[in-house]
Every structure is written in structure tokens, then in C-alpha cells.
CSV table of C-alpha atoms and ligand atoms in Angstrom, one decimal:
chain,number,residue,atom,x,y,z
A,99,MET,CA,46.4,115.1,137.1
A,100,SER,CA,47.7,113.1,139.9
A,101,GLN,CA,51.7,112.5,139.5
A,102,ALA,CA,52.5,109.4,137.3
A,103,ILE,CA,53.4,106.5,138.5
A,104,PRO,CA,55.2,104.0,136.1
A,105,MET,CA,55.2,100.5,135.5
A,106,VAL,CA,59.0,100.5,136.3
A,107,ASP,CA,61.4,103.5,137.3
A,108,LEU,CA,64.9,102.8,136.1
A,109,LYS,CA,65.6,106.3,137.5
A,110,LEU,CA,65.5,106.2,141.2
A,111,GLN,CA,67.9,103.0,140.6
A,112,TYR,CA,70.5,104.6,139.0
A,113,GLN,CA,70.3,107.9,141.2
A,114,GLU,CA,71.7,105.7,144.2
A,115,LEU,CA,74.3,103.8,141.9
A,116,LYS,CA,75.3,106.5,140.2
A,117,SER,CA,78.3,107.6,142.1
A,118,GLU,CA,79.6,104.2,142.4
A,119,LEU,CA,78.7,103.8,138.6
A,120,THR,CA,81.0,107.0,137.2
A,121,PRO,CA,84.0,105.9,138.7
A,122,LEU,CA,83.9,102.6,137.5
A,123,LEU,CA,82.9,102.9,134.2
A,124,GLU,CA,86.0,105.8,133.9
A,125,SER,CA,88.6,102.9,135.0
A,126,VAL,CA,87.5,100.6,132.0
A,127,PHE,CA,87.0,103.3,129.3
A,128,GLU,CA,90.9,103.5,131.1
A,129,ASN,CA,91.8,99.5,131.1
A,130,THR,CA,90.6,99.1,127.5
A,131,HIS,CA,89.7,95.8,127.5
A,132,PHE,CA,86.5,95.8,126.3
A,133,ILE,CA,85.9,92.4,125.0
A,134,LEU,CA,85.8,89.2,127.3
A,135,GLY,CA,87.4,91.5,129.8
A,136,PRO,CA,88.5,91.0,133.7
A,137,ASN,CA,84.8,92.3,134.5
A,138,VAL,CA,83.2,89.6,132.1
A,139,GLN,CA,85.3,87.1,133.7
A,140,ALA,CA,84.0,88.2,137.1
A,141,PHE,CA,80.8,88.5,136.4
A,142,GLU,CA,80.6,85.2,135.2
A,143,LYS,CA,82.4,83.5,138.4
A,144,GLU,CA,80.0,85.4,140.7
A,145,THR,CA,76.8,84.9,139.1
A,146,ALA,CA,78.2,80.9,138.8
A,147,LYS,CA,78.7,81.3,142.6
A,148,TYR,CA,75.5,83.2,143.4
A,149,ILE,CA,72.9,80.4,141.2
A,150,GLY,CA,75.1,77.4,142.4
A,151,VAL,CA,75.9,75.5,139.3
A,152,LYS,CA,79.5,74.9,137.9
A,153,HIS,CA,79.4,77.1,134.7
A,154,ALA,CA,77.8,80.9,133.6
A,155,ILE,CA,78.7,81.5,130.4
A,156,SER,CA,77.7,85.2,129.5
A,157,CYS,CA,76.4,86.4,125.7
A,158,ALA,CA,74.8,89.1,124.3
A,159,SER,CA,71.3,88.5,125.3
A,160,GLY,CA,68.3,86.4,126.9
A,161,THR,CA,67.3,85.1,123.3
A,162,ASP,CA,70.7,84.4,122.4
A,163,ALA,CA,71.3,82.3,126.1
A,164,LEU,CA,68.1,80.0,124.8
A,165,HIS,CA,69.0,80.0,121.6
A,166,LEU,CA,72.9,78.6,122.6
A,167,ALA,CA,71.7,76.5,125.4
A,168,LEU,CA,69.1,74.5,122.7
A,169,LEU,CA,72.0,74.3,120.0
A,170,ALA,CA,74.5,73.3,123.3
A,171,ALA,CA,71.7,70.9,124.2
A,172,GLY,CA,72.0,68.9,120.5
A,173,ILE,CA,68.7,70.5,119.4
A,174,LYS,CA,68.4,70.6,115.6
A,175,GLU,CA,66.3,70.4,112.5
A,176,GLY,CA,63.1,67.7,113.3
A,177,ASP,CA,63.1,68.3,117.1
A,178,GLU,CA,60.1,69.3,118.7
A,179,VAL,CA,60.7,71.6,122.0
A,180,ILE,CA,57.3,71.1,124.4
A,181,THR,CA,56.7,74.8,125.9
A,182,THR,CA,54.2,77.6,126.9
A,183,PRO,CA,52.6,79.7,124.7
A,184,PHE,CA,52.3,82.1,127.6
A,185,THR,CA,55.5,84.1,127.4
A,186,PHE,CA,57.7,86.9,125.4
A,187,ILE,CA,58.5,85.5,121.7
A,188,ALA,CA,62.2,84.8,122.4
A,189,THR,CA,61.3,81.3,123.8
A,190,ALA,CA,60.1,80.2,120.9
A,191,GLU,CA,62.3,81.7,118.6
A,192,ALA,CA,64.9,80.3,120.0
A,193,ILE,CA,63.5,76.4,119.1
A,194,ARG,CA,63.1,78.1,115.5
A,195,TYR,CA,66.4,79.3,115.2
A,196,CYS,CA,68.3,75.5,115.8
A,197,ASN,CA,65.1,75.0,113.0
A,198,ALA,CA,63.0,73.0,115.9
A,199,ASP,CA,59.5,73.3,116.3
A,200,PRO,CA,57.8,74.4,119.1
A,201,VAL,CA,55.2,72.0,121.1
A,202,PHE,CA,52.6,75.3,122.6
A,203,VAL,CA,50.4,73.4,125.7
A,204,ASP,CA,48.3,74.9,127.9
A,205,ILE,CA,49.1,76.7,130.9
A,206,GLU,CA,48.0,76.5,134.9
A,207,PRO,CA,45.2,78.8,135.8
A,208,ASP,CA,46.5,79.7,138.9
A,209,THR,CA,50.3,79.9,138.3
A,210,LEU,CA,50.8,81.0,134.9
A,211,ASN,CA,53.5,78.4,134.0
A,212,ILE,CA,53.6,75.4,132.1
A,213,ASP,CA,51.0,72.5,133.2
A,214,ILE,CA,52.4,69.2,133.1
A,215,ASP,CA,49.9,67.3,132.2
A,216,ALA,CA,49.9,68.6,129.0
A,217,ILE,CA,53.5,68.2,128.6
A,218,LYS,CA,52.7,64.6,129.0
A,219,ALA,CA,50.1,64.2,126.8
A,220,ALA,CA,52.0,66.6,124.2
A,221,ILE,CA,55.4,64.0,124.4
A,222,THR,CA,56.1,62.3,120.8
A,223,ASP,CA,59.1,60.8,119.4
A,224,LYS,CA,60.3,63.7,117.9
A,225,THR,CA,60.3,65.3,121.6
A,226,LYS,CA,63.1,66.9,122.5
A,227,ALA,CA,63.7,68.5,125.2
A,228,ILE,CA,61.0,70.9,127.4
A,229,LEU,CA,61.6,74.3,127.9
A,230,PRO,CA,59.5,75.8,131.2
A,231,VAL,CA,59.6,79.2,131.5
A,232,HIS,CA,59.4,81.0,135.1
A,233,LEU,CA,57.0,83.6,134.1
A,234,PHE,CA,56.7,86.8,135.9
A,235,GLY,CA,59.2,85.5,138.8
A,236,LEU,CA,57.3,82.7,139.5
A,237,PRO,CA,59.4,79.3,139.4
A,238,ALA,CA,57.1,76.3,137.4
A,239,ASN,CA,57.3,72.9,138.9
A,240,MET,CA,60.7,71.7,139.0
A,241,ASP,CA,59.3,68.2,140.1
A,242,LYS,CA,57.3,67.3,137.7
A,243,ILE,CA,59.0,68.4,135.3
A,244,LYS,CA,62.4,66.3,136.0
A,245,LYS,CA,60.1,63.0,136.7
A,246,LEU,CA,59.2,63.5,133.2
A,247,ALA,CA,62.2,64.4,131.4
A,248,GLU,CA,64.1,61.4,133.3
A,249,LYS,CA,61.3,59.2,132.6
A,250,HIS,CA,61.6,60.7,128.1
A,251,ASN,CA,65.5,61.2,128.4
A,252,LEU,CA,64.6,65.1,127.6
A,253,LYS,CA,66.7,68.0,128.0
A,254,ILE,CA,65.5,70.3,130.2
A,255,ILE,CA,66.5,74.3,129.4
A,256,GLU,CA,65.2,76.6,131.7
A,257,ASP,CA,63.8,80.3,130.5
A,258,CYS,CA,65.1,82.5,133.6
A,259,ALA,CA,65.0,85.8,131.9
A,260,GLN,CA,62.1,87.2,134.4
A,261,SER,CA,63.6,84.5,137.3
A,262,PHE,CA,66.7,86.1,138.4
A,263,GLY,CA,67.1,84.8,142.2
A,264,ALA,CA,64.2,83.5,142.2
A,265,ASN,CA,64.6,79.2,144.1
A,266,TYR,CA,61.9,76.1,144.1
A,267,LYS,CA,62.7,74.1,147.2
A,268,GLY,CA,65.9,76.3,148.1
A,269,VAL,CA,67.2,75.4,144.6
A,270,GLN,CA,68.2,78.9,142.6
A,271,THR,CA,65.9,78.4,139.2
A,272,GLY,CA,68.5,77.9,136.0
A,273,ALA,CA,70.2,75.1,138.2
A,274,ILE,CA,67.7,72.8,138.4
A,275,GLY,CA,67.7,71.6,134.7
A,276,ASP,CA,70.0,71.3,131.7
A,277,ALA,CA,70.3,74.9,131.4
A,278,GLY,CA,69.3,77.5,132.6
A,279,CYS,CA,69.0,80.9,130.2
A,280,TYR,CA,68.9,84.5,131.5
A,281,SER,CA,68.4,88.1,130.1
A,282,PHE,CA,69.8,92.1,131.7
A,283,PHE,CA,67.6,93.8,129.6
A,284,PRO,CA,66.9,96.6,131.3
A,285,SER,CA,63.6,96.3,133.1
A,286,LYS,CA,64.4,92.0,134.2
A,287,ASN,CA,65.1,91.6,137.9
A,288,LEU,CA,68.5,92.5,137.4
A,289,GLY,CA,69.2,94.9,134.5
A,290,CYS,CA,72.5,96.2,132.5
A,291,TYR,CA,71.9,99.2,131.0
A,292,GLY,CA,71.7,97.7,127.2
A,293,ASP,CA,71.5,94.1,126.0
A,294,GLY,CA,72.9,91.3,127.7
A,295,GLY,CA,72.3,87.5,128.9
A,296,LEU,CA,73.7,84.7,130.4
A,297,ILE,CA,73.5,80.5,130.3
A,298,THR,CA,74.1,78.7,133.7
A,299,THR,CA,75.0,74.7,133.4
A,300,ASN,CA,76.5,72.1,135.4
A,301,SER,CA,77.6,70.4,132.4
A,302,ASP,CA,81.3,70.3,131.4
A,303,GLU,CA,80.0,69.8,128.0
A,304,MET,CA,77.4,72.5,127.6
A,305,ALA,CA,79.3,74.5,128.9
A,306,ASP,CA,82.2,74.1,126.5
A,307,THR,CA,80.3,74.1,123.3
A,308,ILE,CA,78.2,77.2,124.4
A,309,ARG,CA,81.5,79.4,125.4
A,310,THR,CA,83.2,77.9,121.6
A,311,TYR,CA,79.2,78.9,120.1
A,312,ARG,CA,78.9,82.5,121.6
A,313,ASN,CA,82.4,83.4,119.9
A,314,HIS,CA,82.4,83.1,116.7
A,315,GLY,CA,82.9,79.0,116.9
A,316,SER,CA,86.6,79.2,118.6
A,317,SER,CA,88.0,77.6,121.5
A,318,LYS,CA,91.6,78.5,120.6
A,319,ARG,CA,92.4,81.8,118.6
A,320,TYR,CA,91.7,81.9,114.9
A,321,TYR,CA,90.9,78.1,115.0
A,322,HIS,CA,87.2,77.5,114.3
A,323,ASP,CA,86.0,74.0,115.1
A,324,VAL,CA,81.9,75.4,114.1
A,325,ILE,CA,80.2,77.7,113.0
A,326,GLY,CA,79.4,80.2,115.5
A,327,PHE,CA,78.3,83.4,116.4
A,328,ASN,CA,79.5,86.6,117.8
A,329,SER,CA,77.4,86.9,121.1
A,330,ARG,CA,79.5,88.5,124.1
A,331,LEU,CA,78.3,90.3,126.6
A,332,ASP,CA,80.9,93.4,127.2
A,333,GLU,CA,83.0,94.7,129.4
A,334,ILE,CA,81.1,97.8,130.1
A,335,GLN,CA,77.8,95.7,130.7
A,336,ALA,CA,79.7,93.1,132.6
A,337,ALA,CA,80.9,95.8,135.4
A,338,ILE,CA,77.7,97.6,135.6
A,339,LEU,CA,76.3,94.3,136.4
A,340,ARG,CA,78.9,93.3,139.1
A,341,VAL,CA,77.7,96.3,140.8
A,342,LYS,CA,73.8,95.1,141.1
A,343,LEU,CA,74.7,91.4,141.6
A,344,LYS,CA,75.4,93.0,145.0
A,345,ARG,CA,72.2,93.9,145.5
A,346,ILE,CA,69.1,91.8,143.8
A,347,ASP,CA,68.7,90.1,147.2
A,348,GLY,CA,67.7,93.8,148.0
A,349,TYR,CA,65.7,94.6,144.6
A,350,ASN,CA,64.0,90.9,145.0
A,351,ALA,CA,62.8,92.1,148.7
A,352,GLY,CA,62.0,95.0,148.0
A,353,ARG,CA,59.5,94.1,145.0
A,354,LEU,CA,58.1,91.2,147.1
A,355,ARG,CA,57.8,93.7,150.1
A,356,VAL,CA,55.1,95.9,147.1
A,357,ALA,CA,53.6,92.4,146.3
A,358,GLN,CA,52.9,91.4,149.7
A,359,ALA,CA,51.3,95.2,150.1
A,360,TYR,CA,49.6,94.3,147.0
A,361,TRP,CA,47.8,91.3,148.8
A,362,ASP,CA,47.1,92.6,151.6
A,363,ASN,CA,45.0,95.4,150.1
A,364,LEU,CA,43.5,93.3,147.3
A,365,CYS,CA,43.1,90.3,148.9
A,366,ASP,CA,39.6,90.6,149.8
A,367,LEU,CA,38.1,91.8,146.2
A,368,PRO,CA,36.8,88.9,143.2
A,369,ILE,CA,40.0,89.4,141.3
A,370,LEU,CA,43.1,86.6,141.1
A,371,ILE,CA,46.5,87.6,142.6
A,372,PRO,CA,49.5,86.6,142.7
A,373,ASN,CA,50.3,84.4,146.6
A,374,PRO,CA,53.4,86.2,147.9
A,375,GLU,CA,54.9,83.5,149.5
A,376,PRO,CA,54.3,80.5,147.3
A,377,THR,CA,54.3,76.7,148.8
A,378,ASN,CA,58.1,75.8,147.4
A,379,SER,CA,59.6,78.1,145.8
A,380,ASN,CA,60.1,82.2,146.1
A,381,HIS,CA,58.4,84.4,143.8
A,382,VAL,CA,60.4,87.7,142.5
A,383,PHE,CA,58.2,89.1,140.7
A,384,HIS,CA,59.0,90.6,137.7
A,385,GLN,CA,55.8,91.7,136.6
A,386,TYR,CA,52.9,91.6,139.2
A,387,THR,CA,50.1,90.1,137.4
A,388,LEU,CA,46.1,89.8,138.4
A,389,LEU,CA,43.1,88.2,137.2
A,390,SER,CA,39.7,89.5,136.7
A,391,GLU,CA,37.1,89.7,134.3
A,392,ARG,CA,36.7,93.2,134.7
A,393,ARG,CA,40.4,94.1,133.8
A,394,ASP,CA,39.7,96.9,131.0
A,395,GLU,CA,37.8,98.6,133.4
A,396,ILE,CA,40.2,98.8,135.7
A,397,MET,CA,43.1,99.2,133.7
A,398,LYS,CA,40.6,102.7,132.3
A,399,ALA,CA,40.1,103.4,136.2
A,400,LEU,CA,44.5,103.1,136.2
A,401,GLN,CA,45.1,105.0,132.9
A,402,ASP,CA,42.5,107.5,133.9
A,403,ASP,CA,44.6,108.2,137.1
A,404,ASN,CA,48.0,108.9,135.6
A,405,ILE,CA,49.1,105.3,137.1
A,406,GLY,CA,50.8,102.8,134.4
A,407,CYS,CA,49.1,99.2,133.9
A,408,ALA,CA,50.0,96.7,130.2
A,409,VAL,CA,48.8,93.4,129.5
A,410,TYR,CA,51.8,90.6,129.4
A,411,TYR,CA,50.9,89.2,127.1
A,412,PRO,CA,47.9,90.0,124.8
A,413,VAL,CA,48.5,87.8,122.5
A,414,PRO,CA,49.7,84.1,123.1
A,415,LEU,CA,52.7,82.5,121.3
A,416,HIS,CA,50.3,79.9,119.4
A,417,MET,CA,48.4,82.8,117.8
A,418,GLN,CA,50.6,85.0,116.7
A,419,LYS,CA,51.4,85.4,113.1
A,420,ALA,CA,54.8,84.1,113.3
A,421,PHE,CA,54.0,80.6,113.8
A,422,ASP,CA,51.6,80.3,110.9
A,423,TYR,CA,53.3,78.3,109.2
A,424,ARG,CA,52.9,75.7,111.5
A,425,LYS,CA,49.6,75.2,109.9
A,426,VAL,CA,48.5,73.7,114.1
A,427,LYS,CA,45.5,75.1,116.0
A,428,GLU,CA,45.8,74.1,119.3
A,429,ASN,CA,42.5,74.5,121.4
A,430,LEU,CA,44.6,76.2,124.6
A,431,PRO,CA,41.5,77.4,126.8
A,432,ILE,CA,42.9,78.1,129.2
A,433,THR,CA,45.8,80.5,127.8
A,434,GLU,CA,42.4,81.8,125.8
A,435,HIS,CA,40.9,82.7,128.9
A,436,VAL,CA,43.9,84.6,130.9
A,437,MET,CA,44.9,86.3,128.2
A,438,LYS,CA,42.0,88.2,128.8
A,439,THR,CA,41.6,88.7,131.5
A,440,CYS,CA,45.5,89.5,132.9
A,441,MET,CA,46.8,92.8,133.5
A,442,SER,CA,50.1,93.8,135.2
A,443,LEU,CA,50.2,96.4,137.8
A,444,PRO,CA,53.5,99.0,138.2
A,445,ILE,CA,56.1,97.3,140.6
A,446,PHE,CA,59.4,98.0,141.2
A,447,PRO,CA,61.9,98.1,144.0
A,448,GLU,CA,61.6,101.3,145.2
A,449,MET,CA,57.7,102.1,144.6
A,450,THR,CA,56.5,103.9,147.7
A,451,ASP,CA,53.7,103.0,150.0
A,452,GLU,CA,51.8,105.9,148.9
A,453,GLN,CA,52.4,104.5,145.5
A,454,ILE,CA,51.3,101.3,146.2
A,455,GLU,CA,48.0,102.6,148.5
A,456,ARG,CA,47.2,105.2,145.2
A,457,VAL,CA,47.2,101.8,142.6
A,458,CYS,CA,45.2,99.9,145.2
A,459,SER,CA,42.0,102.8,145.9
A,460,VAL,CA,41.7,103.1,142.5
A,461,ILE,CA,41.7,99.3,141.8
A,462,LYS,CA,39.0,99.5,145.1
A,463,SER,CA,36.9,102.3,143.6
A,464,VAL,CA,36.7,99.5,140.6
A,465,PHE,CA,34.5,97.3,142.7
A,466,ASN,CA,33.0,99.8,144.8
B,657,PLP,C1,62.7,89.3,128.2
B,657,PLP,C2,62.8,87.9,128.1
B,657,PLP,C3,63.7,87.4,127.2
B,657,PLP,C4,64.8,87.8,125.8
B,657,PLP,O1,65.4,88.0,126.6
B,657,PLP,P1,66.0,89.4,125.5
B,657,PLP,O2,67.8,89.8,126.6
B,657,PLP,O3,65.2,90.9,125.3
B,657,PLP,O4,67.0,88.8,124.6
B,657,PLP,C5,63.2,86.1,127.3
B,657,PLP,N1,62.2,84.9,127.9
B,657,PLP,C6,61.1,85.6,128.6
B,657,PLP,C7,60.4,85.0,129.3
B,657,PLP,C8,61.9,87.1,128.9
B,657,PLP,O5,60.9,87.8,129.5
């Protein structure tokens, strides 16, 4: 059996960071300021600067980031939020946490991001926000989303869980809409060693609300203005994230190198692969996802050679049981075609040329 090539290898990155992380974690333990301590404060300042926003507020997860941002945007019972069905469930769970309803619209066949004409067609007088996801690390078409939002007076909450470091026309994702929501789940482009999340915004008012909600509805200790949550990033994770933030551009460049090599090797095959250099934006390749009618054959060949691969996402959200309560049956043909033909290949910054070549030669063998 050939040596395994995993979808992601977090161990390589840890080995490289170990000598820096070990004394750093010891200093956090010695300091004992574990909740909203100095590393959390510094990390918020450093990410706000990196992303180019006035405020970055950390919280316990990407899911919480979406929930807190939607609350701060005033989303409440009876409101509709337009989003993509082709994403991780957290995107729409957060809408339900506000007792609002997700409205799922179709995606673009080439970018796999939310389709602008489909958003337009779904706007009603209940619509309060658009929640685009920069899926797999590719920014959604933010110019057109902004235009629509301005015209209909809607908030834009960006799901940036997969797009840390991506920019659209030179502006970072998370700095374009009313708020950006990040996840630091370990396998994300900027991942910690547990759960973590962050909200970015240029609005002082939204930032205040989010800071209050994440800490038991309290802006002054033991005075509680609203019923809030316990949703904070912890000091240990913040310390780790600060070390990784300094390296994020290098990590994303490593992912782009892999995507470019896949492009060079696979672009002549009858499969649809992502352009490593899209116009208007940079792709940070959280996932490398291709489309092929022969997906199942390709996956079997890779698995037979001990190479990781996966389907993101096998069941789009409008077809999930959790959303049956809506009694709506959307017809979303592009999404339903993509779910049957999509698959993702291994991608991580440390992937070697030999590993990339082995993945490509197995895929080519399917078509020979
Ligand atoms: C990972 C992810 C989330 C949720 O993040 P958690 O930190 O796991 O809660 C939300 N949206 C998308 C698109 C994601 O990929």
C-alpha cells in the first residue's frame, strides 16, 4: 500500500511551530489571566489591522460569530435572510438561532458561490439581510451583492469561515459587508487548537452590541443590559492564533502553490477545476474542489491509492431534514447538479511536489 496522503496534515505545521508555542503556552499558564486576557486583546487588534477593519471581536466559534453578527444586525423572528444552500450547516443554523428564516437560492456553476440573479428574485418585504459565503476560500461577487443590499436596504453578513486572507478587489473579505464572521476551527486556513471565532465590523454600534452579547449581556461587570451568552475566545487559543497570524500569508501562498500545480497538471482533462488566479479576487483555497461526471470513479481510484478525498457537500441545506419544518421545496438545479459531481482533493500548505504529482497521476489514470 502506498503511503497515505491525507486531506489535511495539521501535524507538520505543529512540528514547525512547536519550539515557539511551548514556552508561549507556559507563559499563558503562569500569567493565569485565562478569560479575555492580554493575548485575546492583542489578537483582536492584530486581526483588525490585518483585515483592515475598525473592530475585530473574538468569540467561541464561527457558528457563534454568525449568530452574534446577525443579532447585532437586528435580525429577529419573522425576518428572512437570503443565503446559499451549498455551505456548512452553521451558516443557516445561525439564522434559525435568531428565529429568522433562511431563504436558500441557487449558486453559480463556475464559482459555486451564491448567484446574484437568484438573490434578486428571492427578495421580499421580509428580507432583512444577505448572507454570502466565500466558499472554499473564493470571494463571492461582493460588488453586485452590495448594490442589491443598498437598493433594498439590506444588511450584508459575510461568512468568512473559509476565506481568512482572501480579498475582493484588494479589500479583505470581512471588511466589505456590515460584518464578517470567521472560524478558527483547527482545519480552517487560520486554525487554532480547539474552537474559536471572530466578527469584524466597521460599525461602532454593532461592535458594542457584539461585545456585550458575547459576555453575558454585560458591558460593565455585573451589570447586565440584555440576556447574552458566554461566547469568548480563550487566552490559550488567542496566543496560538497570534503565532499563526504572522504566518497566514505564507500558509495561503502554500495552498495557492498546490492549486497552481493541480491546474498545470489537470487543466487538459474533461473536469472543471478552480482557476488559481480569478479576476477581481484572490482564492485562498480552503478546499480544492473539482466537478466531474465521473466523480465516483475518481474518488475510488484515489482511495485505492490511499489518497484522501471527500465530498463537500453531499447534501445541500435546502435538502437537509433540519429544514423540513419550512415545508418549502426549492428547485435549485445548479446546486443539485454540483452536489452529485463535486469532490475535494488534499490541499495544505506543506504538501510536497511528489504528493501533488501522485494525486494528479491517479486522476489522469482514470481518463486514460
Ligand atoms: C467552519 C464553518 C462554519 C462554522 O465554524 P465553527 O467554528 O466550526 O463553528 C461556518 N460556516 C462555514 C462556511 C464553515 O466552513
